[in-house]
Short mmCIF file of C-alpha atoms in Angstrom, two decimals:
data_model
loop_
_atom_site.label_atom_id
_atom_site.label_comp_id
_atom_site.label_asym_id
_atom_site.label_seq_id
_atom_site.Cartn_x
_atom_site.Cartn_y
_atom_site.Cartn_z
CA UNK A 1 0.00 0.00 0.00
CA UNK A 2 1.28 3.45 -0.94
CA UNK A 3 0.90 6.28 1.62
CA UNK A 4 0.56 9.86 0.35
CA UNK A 5 3.55 11.86 1.64
CA UNK A 6 1.52 15.04 2.25
CA UNK A 7 -1.01 13.13 4.33
CA UNK A 8 1.76 11.47 6.36
CA UNK A 9 3.44 14.82 7.03
CA UNK A 10 0.17 16.35 8.22
CA UNK A 11 -0.44 13.36 10.49
CA UNK A 12 3.03 13.67 12.02
CA UNK A 13 2.59 17.41 12.66
CA UNK A 14 -0.78 16.81 14.26
CA UNK A 15 0.69 14.17 16.56
CA UNK A 16 3.59 16.46 17.58
CA UNK A 17 1.19 19.31 18.28
CA UNK A 18 -0.93 17.05 20.49
CA UNK A 19 2.12 15.80 22.42
CA UNK A 20 3.37 19.37 22.91
CA UNK A 21 -0.03 20.50 24.16
CA UNK A 22 -0.20 17.65 26.65
CA UNK A 23 3.34 18.41 27.88
CA UNK A 24 2.55 22.13 28.33
CA UNK A 25 -0.63 21.22 30.16
CA UNK A 26 1.30 18.92 32.52
CA UNK A 27 3.94 21.58 33.19
CA UNK A 28 1.23 24.13 33.87
CA UNK A 29 -0.46 21.79 36.35
CA UNK A 30 2.84 21.13 38.12
CA UNK A 31 3.59 24.85 38.34
CA UNK A 32 0.14 25.59 39.72
CA UNK A 33 0.49 22.76 42.25
CA UNK A 34 3.91 23.99 43.41
CA UNK A 35 2.69 27.56 43.74
CA UNK A 36 -0.33 26.46 45.78
CA UNK A 37 1.89 24.35 48.03
CA UNK A 38 4.23 27.27 48.66
CA UNK A 39 1.31 29.54 49.44
CA UNK A 40 -0.20 27.10 51.92
CA UNK A 41 3.00 25.63 53.37
CA UNK A 42 6.44 27.19 53.35
CA UNK A 43 6.70 30.68 54.82
CA UNK A 44 8.77 32.76 52.45
CA UNK A 45 9.60 35.55 54.94
CA UNK A 46 9.23 35.22 58.72
CA UNK A 47 9.43 38.29 60.95
CA UNK A 48 10.76 37.68 64.48
CA UNK A 49 10.13 40.49 66.96
CA UNK A 50 12.43 40.58 70.00
CA UNK A 51 10.87 42.94 72.59
CA UNK A 52 14.23 43.77 74.18
CA UNK A 53 17.59 45.29 73.35
CA UNK A 54 20.28 43.04 71.79
CA UNK A 55 22.25 40.71 74.01
CA UNK A 56 19.78 39.31 76.53
CA UNK A 57 17.94 36.00 76.72
CA UNK A 58 15.04 37.02 74.46
CA UNK A 59 17.46 38.30 71.84
CA UNK A 60 19.53 35.12 72.02
CA UNK A 61 16.34 33.07 71.59
CA UNK A 62 15.13 35.08 68.60
CA UNK A 63 18.46 34.95 66.80
CA UNK A 64 18.87 31.23 67.50
CA UNK A 65 15.44 30.64 65.95
CA UNK A 66 16.38 32.76 62.93
CA UNK A 67 19.59 30.79 62.35
CA UNK A 68 18.12 27.33 62.87
CA UNK A 69 14.98 27.97 60.79
CA UNK A 70 17.08 29.09 57.84
CA UNK A 71 19.67 26.34 58.26
CA UNK A 72 16.94 23.69 58.14
CA UNK A 73 15.20 25.47 55.23
CA UNK A 74 11.95 25.64 57.19
CA UNK A 75 11.42 29.19 55.92
CA UNK A 76 12.58 31.02 52.83
CA UNK A 77 14.05 33.76 55.00
CA UNK A 78 13.79 35.15 58.53
CA UNK A 79 14.87 38.37 60.19
CA UNK A 80 14.95 39.75 63.74
CA UNK A 81 13.93 43.25 64.81
CA UNK A 82 14.55 44.53 68.36
CA UNK A 83 11.92 46.67 70.09
CA UNK A 84 13.25 47.23 73.60
CA UNK A 85 11.87 48.77 76.76
CA UNK A 86 9.28 48.40 79.53
CA UNK A 87 9.80 44.70 80.17
CA UNK A 88 8.75 43.80 76.65
CA UNK A 89 5.50 45.75 76.64
CA UNK A 90 6.78 48.14 73.95
CA UNK A 91 7.22 45.15 71.67
CA UNK A 92 3.81 43.86 72.70
CA UNK A 93 2.29 47.19 71.64
CA UNK A 94 3.99 46.93 68.23
CA UNK A 95 2.72 43.37 67.78
CA UNK A 96 -0.82 44.63 68.36
CA UNK A 97 -0.58 46.71 65.17
CA UNK A 98 1.25 44.09 63.07
CA UNK A 99 -0.55 43.23 59.83
CA UNK A 100 1.83 40.53 58.52
CA UNK A 101 0.49 37.13 59.69
CA UNK A 102 3.95 35.53 59.29
CA UNK A 103 5.22 37.18 62.47
CA UNK A 104 6.39 35.72 65.78
CA UNK A 105 7.32 37.61 68.94
CA UNK A 106 9.63 36.15 71.58
CA UNK A 107 8.24 36.59 75.10
CA UNK A 108 8.09 34.86 78.46
CA UNK A 109 7.70 35.05 82.21
CA UNK A 110 9.27 38.51 82.39
CA UNK A 111 6.59 39.94 80.09
CA UNK A 112 3.78 38.38 82.12
CA UNK A 113 4.87 40.34 85.18
CA UNK A 114 5.74 43.51 83.27
CA UNK A 115 2.26 43.73 81.73
CA UNK A 116 0.78 43.80 85.24
CA UNK A 117 3.23 46.16 86.93
CA UNK A 118 3.21 48.58 83.98
CA UNK A 119 -0.58 48.35 83.70
CA UNK A 120 0.04 47.90 79.96
CA UNK A 121 -2.74 48.76 77.53
CA UNK A 122 -1.82 45.79 75.32
CA UNK A 123 -2.05 42.40 76.98
CA UNK A 124 -0.69 38.93 76.28
CA UNK A 125 -4.27 37.63 76.24
CA UNK A 126 -4.78 39.65 73.04
CA UNK A 127 -2.05 37.72 71.17
CA UNK A 128 -2.17 34.25 69.57
CA UNK A 129 -0.15 31.77 71.70
CA UNK A 130 2.12 29.58 69.55
CA UNK A 131 4.60 27.71 71.76
CA UNK A 132 6.63 27.67 74.95
CA UNK A 133 10.24 26.83 74.09
CA UNK A 134 12.66 26.87 77.02
CA UNK A 135 13.10 27.53 80.70
CA UNK A 136 16.08 28.54 82.81
CA UNK A 137 16.62 28.86 86.57
CA UNK A 138 17.69 32.14 88.12
CA UNK A 139 20.69 32.66 90.36
CA UNK A 140 21.27 34.98 93.32
CA UNK A 141 24.80 36.39 93.33
CA UNK A 142 26.92 38.85 95.30
CA UNK A 143 30.29 40.49 94.55
CA UNK A 144 33.26 38.23 95.30
CA UNK A 145 34.34 40.35 98.28
CA UNK A 146 30.84 40.46 99.81
CA UNK A 147 30.47 39.36 103.45
CA UNK A 148 27.44 37.25 102.47
CA UNK A 149 28.36 33.59 102.20
CA UNK A 150 24.81 32.20 102.09
CA UNK A 151 21.31 33.32 101.17
CA UNK A 152 20.48 33.40 104.86
CA UNK A 153 23.32 35.90 105.45
CA UNK A 154 21.75 38.18 102.83
CA UNK A 155 18.25 37.78 104.28
CA UNK A 156 19.46 38.49 107.83
CA UNK A 157 21.01 41.75 106.66
CA UNK A 158 17.87 42.76 104.76
CA UNK A 159 15.78 42.10 107.86
CA UNK A 160 18.16 44.21 109.94
CA UNK A 161 18.78 47.08 107.50
CA UNK A 162 15.66 47.02 105.33
CA UNK A 163 16.14 49.04 102.17
CA UNK A 164 19.73 49.71 103.15
CA UNK A 165 20.48 46.47 101.28
CA UNK A 166 20.00 46.68 97.50
CA UNK A 167 19.30 43.91 94.99
CA UNK A 168 19.59 44.47 91.25
CA UNK A 169 18.08 42.58 88.34
CA UNK A 170 16.02 42.95 85.18
CA UNK A 171 12.85 44.92 84.51
CA UNK A 172 10.47 45.82 87.33
CA UNK A 173 7.87 43.12 87.73
CA UNK A 174 9.93 40.56 85.85
CA UNK A 175 11.21 37.18 86.97
CA UNK A 176 14.19 38.63 88.87
CA UNK A 177 12.00 41.09 90.76
CA UNK A 178 9.39 38.43 91.53
CA UNK A 179 12.06 36.06 92.84
CA UNK A 180 13.50 38.75 95.12
CA UNK A 181 10.07 39.50 96.62
CA UNK A 182 9.14 35.83 96.87
CA UNK A 183 12.34 34.94 98.74
CA UNK A 184 11.61 37.65 101.29
CA UNK A 185 8.02 36.44 101.66
CA UNK A 186 9.12 32.83 102.20
CA UNK A 187 11.59 34.05 104.84
CA UNK A 188 8.85 35.97 106.65
CA UNK A 189 10.35 39.39 105.83
CA UNK A 190 8.07 42.30 104.89
CA UNK A 191 8.12 43.20 101.17
CA UNK A 192 8.55 46.82 102.31
CA UNK A 193 12.15 45.89 103.12
CA UNK A 194 12.92 45.15 99.47
CA UNK A 195 15.13 47.69 97.69
CA UNK A 196 15.08 46.41 94.11
CA UNK A 197 17.02 48.30 91.43
CA UNK A 198 15.87 47.28 87.92
CA UNK A 199 17.96 47.44 84.77
CA UNK A 200 16.89 46.82 81.19
CA UNK A 201 19.72 44.37 80.49
CA UNK A 202 22.01 41.89 82.21
CA UNK A 203 25.09 43.90 81.24
CA UNK A 204 23.99 46.91 83.28
CA UNK A 205 23.17 44.88 86.37
CA UNK A 206 26.50 43.07 86.04
CA UNK A 207 28.36 46.39 85.90
CA UNK A 208 26.55 47.54 89.07
CA UNK A 209 27.57 44.34 90.85
CA UNK A 210 31.19 44.42 89.76
CA UNK A 211 31.37 48.10 90.73
CA UNK A 212 29.97 47.32 94.19
CA UNK A 213 27.09 49.74 93.62
CA UNK A 214 24.58 47.11 94.81
CA UNK A 215 24.73 44.36 97.41
CA UNK A 216 23.29 41.46 95.41
CA UNK A 217 21.90 40.57 92.01
CA UNK A 218 19.42 38.17 90.42
CA UNK A 219 19.34 37.02 86.81
CA UNK A 220 19.25 33.95 84.62
CA UNK A 221 22.10 31.55 85.34
CA UNK A 222 23.53 32.16 81.87
CA UNK A 223 23.87 35.90 82.51
CA UNK A 224 26.17 35.53 85.54
CA UNK A 225 27.75 32.07 85.26
CA UNK A 226 30.90 33.25 83.47
CA UNK A 227 31.63 35.89 86.12
CA UNK A 228 31.01 33.36 88.89
CA UNK A 229 33.46 30.93 87.28
CA UNK A 230 35.98 33.76 86.90
CA UNK A 231 35.76 34.46 90.64
CA UNK A 232 34.32 37.96 90.26
CA UNK A 233 30.91 37.01 91.65
CA UNK A 234 29.79 34.49 94.27
CA UNK A 235 26.65 32.46 93.60
CA UNK A 236 24.51 31.93 96.70
CA UNK A 237 21.66 29.84 95.28
CA UNK A 238 19.77 28.89 92.12
CA UNK A 239 15.99 28.87 91.83
CA UNK A 240 15.39 25.58 89.98
CA UNK A 241 14.42 22.19 91.35
CA UNK A 242 17.97 20.95 90.78
CA UNK A 243 21.46 22.42 90.54
CA UNK A 244 22.17 24.26 87.29
CA UNK A 245 24.62 22.54 84.89
CA UNK A 246 26.70 25.74 84.61
CA UNK A 247 26.95 26.07 88.41
CA UNK A 248 26.83 22.49 89.70
CA UNK A 249 28.23 23.41 93.13
CA UNK A 250 25.67 26.12 93.85
CA UNK A 251 22.80 24.93 96.08
CA UNK A 252 19.14 25.40 95.25
CA UNK A 253 16.95 27.71 97.32
CA UNK A 254 15.15 24.63 98.63
CA UNK A 255 18.43 23.17 99.84
CA UNK A 256 19.09 26.49 101.59
CA UNK A 257 15.81 26.26 103.49
CA UNK A 258 13.72 28.51 101.20
CA UNK A 259 10.73 26.49 99.92
CA UNK A 260 10.63 28.11 96.50
CA UNK A 261 11.14 27.02 92.88
CA UNK A 262 10.91 29.54 90.02
CA UNK A 263 12.12 29.24 86.44
CA UNK A 264 12.18 31.85 83.70
CA UNK A 265 10.42 30.39 80.65
CA UNK A 266 10.49 31.77 77.10
CA UNK A 267 8.19 31.22 74.17
CA UNK A 268 6.64 32.82 71.09
CA UNK A 269 3.27 34.36 70.26
CA UNK A 270 1.79 35.74 67.04
CA UNK A 271 -0.48 38.73 66.31
CA UNK A 272 -3.96 38.35 67.74
CA UNK A 273 -5.45 39.24 64.38
CA UNK A 274 -4.39 36.07 62.54
CA UNK A 275 -6.93 33.35 61.68
CA UNK A 276 -6.93 29.71 62.77
CA UNK A 277 -5.21 28.42 59.63
CA UNK A 278 -2.39 30.95 59.96
CA UNK A 279 -1.99 30.06 63.64
CA UNK A 280 -1.77 26.36 62.78
CA UNK A 281 0.88 27.09 60.14
CA UNK A 282 3.05 28.99 62.64
CA UNK A 283 2.53 26.36 65.33
CA UNK A 284 3.60 23.63 62.91
CA UNK A 285 6.64 25.68 61.90
CA UNK A 286 7.85 26.02 65.50
CA UNK A 287 7.03 22.36 66.17
CA UNK A 288 9.15 21.35 63.16
CA UNK A 289 11.98 23.55 64.46
CA UNK A 290 11.78 21.91 67.87
CA UNK A 291 12.23 18.47 66.29
CA UNK A 292 15.47 19.34 64.45
CA UNK A 293 18.90 18.21 65.62
CA UNK A 294 20.04 21.80 65.11
CA UNK A 295 17.61 23.12 67.73
CA UNK A 296 18.53 20.33 70.15
CA UNK A 297 22.17 21.39 69.78
CA UNK A 298 21.18 25.02 70.37
CA UNK A 299 19.47 24.06 73.62
CA UNK A 300 22.54 22.19 74.81
CA UNK A 301 24.93 24.95 73.76
CA UNK A 302 23.00 27.61 75.68
CA UNK A 303 22.14 25.39 78.65
CA UNK A 304 18.43 25.97 78.00
CA UNK A 305 16.05 23.34 79.34
CA UNK A 306 13.55 22.05 76.79
CA UNK A 307 10.09 23.17 77.97
CA UNK A 308 8.17 22.76 74.73
CA UNK A 309 4.40 23.22 74.74
CA UNK A 310 2.43 24.12 71.62
CA UNK A 311 -1.03 25.27 70.63
CA UNK A 312 -3.83 24.68 73.14
CA UNK A 313 -1.44 23.25 75.76
CA UNK A 314 0.55 26.47 75.67
CA UNK A 315 -2.68 28.50 75.79
CA UNK A 316 -3.74 26.67 78.97
CA UNK A 317 -0.31 27.10 80.56
CA UNK A 318 -0.27 30.79 79.70
CA UNK A 319 -3.72 31.44 81.20
CA UNK A 320 -2.68 29.71 84.42
CA UNK A 321 0.68 31.50 84.57
CA UNK A 322 -0.88 34.95 84.12
CA UNK A 323 -3.32 34.26 86.97
CA UNK A 324 -0.50 32.92 89.18
CA UNK A 325 1.77 35.91 88.54
CA UNK A 326 -1.03 38.35 89.40
CA UNK A 327 -1.48 36.61 92.75
CA UNK A 328 2.26 36.52 93.44
CA UNK A 329 2.75 40.19 92.56
CA UNK A 330 -0.09 41.13 94.90
CA UNK A 331 1.22 38.93 97.71
CA UNK A 332 4.69 40.47 97.59
CA UNK A 333 3.41 44.02 97.36
CA UNK A 334 4.26 44.79 93.73
CA UNK A 335 0.62 45.31 92.76
#
């Protein structure tokens, strides 16, 4: 049988056109699928608000998250912005006006107290809780040449001299301030005897201690551990249930006869304006970060205890912690 060459050529061209159309259609479908996945899944640009000046625990947390999220390619990009002042309530006020749903703000126990003592207009209850990340015990220290060898020595002097004995630490109403008042309460000493001198950062309180401008100081173990090891400060007690890894020879408050345990936790929240789907996306992002080997190494490097709670569990914890802090602040005379 003889086949007409013109007919064969037309048939071949038709077949090629059909194959090309099918290929283009497949590519188009794949592109649309990828775009939809990116829109619903991967966050291209994450904003991390640190409501404190650079250098402290919140800043370290925010920058560790930025590094580990990018290293594990969990986000396209991430950046940190510092909004310091007022125990984090300045940052909380900025979060209240944030319109980008892909935003997280580092916060924690310090902010819970600061909101109450500053009578802040913007409240944590107005944010979207995402996750609790870490916790760290506090430590009570004195200058190396201080006459105080134990916590009881310090308390005896406060009872005798009242506000003639000064204690420095972070923001008013924060974890350091609450611990100072709570120790006095547990020892049966009036909160009126407390002379607490707040600073916005650990560096300032450290300078006051090393310059003998104050009698004692309270901060996270990580803030003072290096100076204790160098012999410039003496650690009297830590506030956790067990000895801190950085200061294994320092007793706990409980071991020193003060029935008190207090840890400074840190976590992240999102703007209160985001919807449920956006909240779930951010919660999953932080959960994925928590599961990485990189984040586990970050915890170990910084001596942060893993205190992870996400979503509704964190919401419940936060509600209970806010109520507890209000009671404590009232009991020790700060409210």
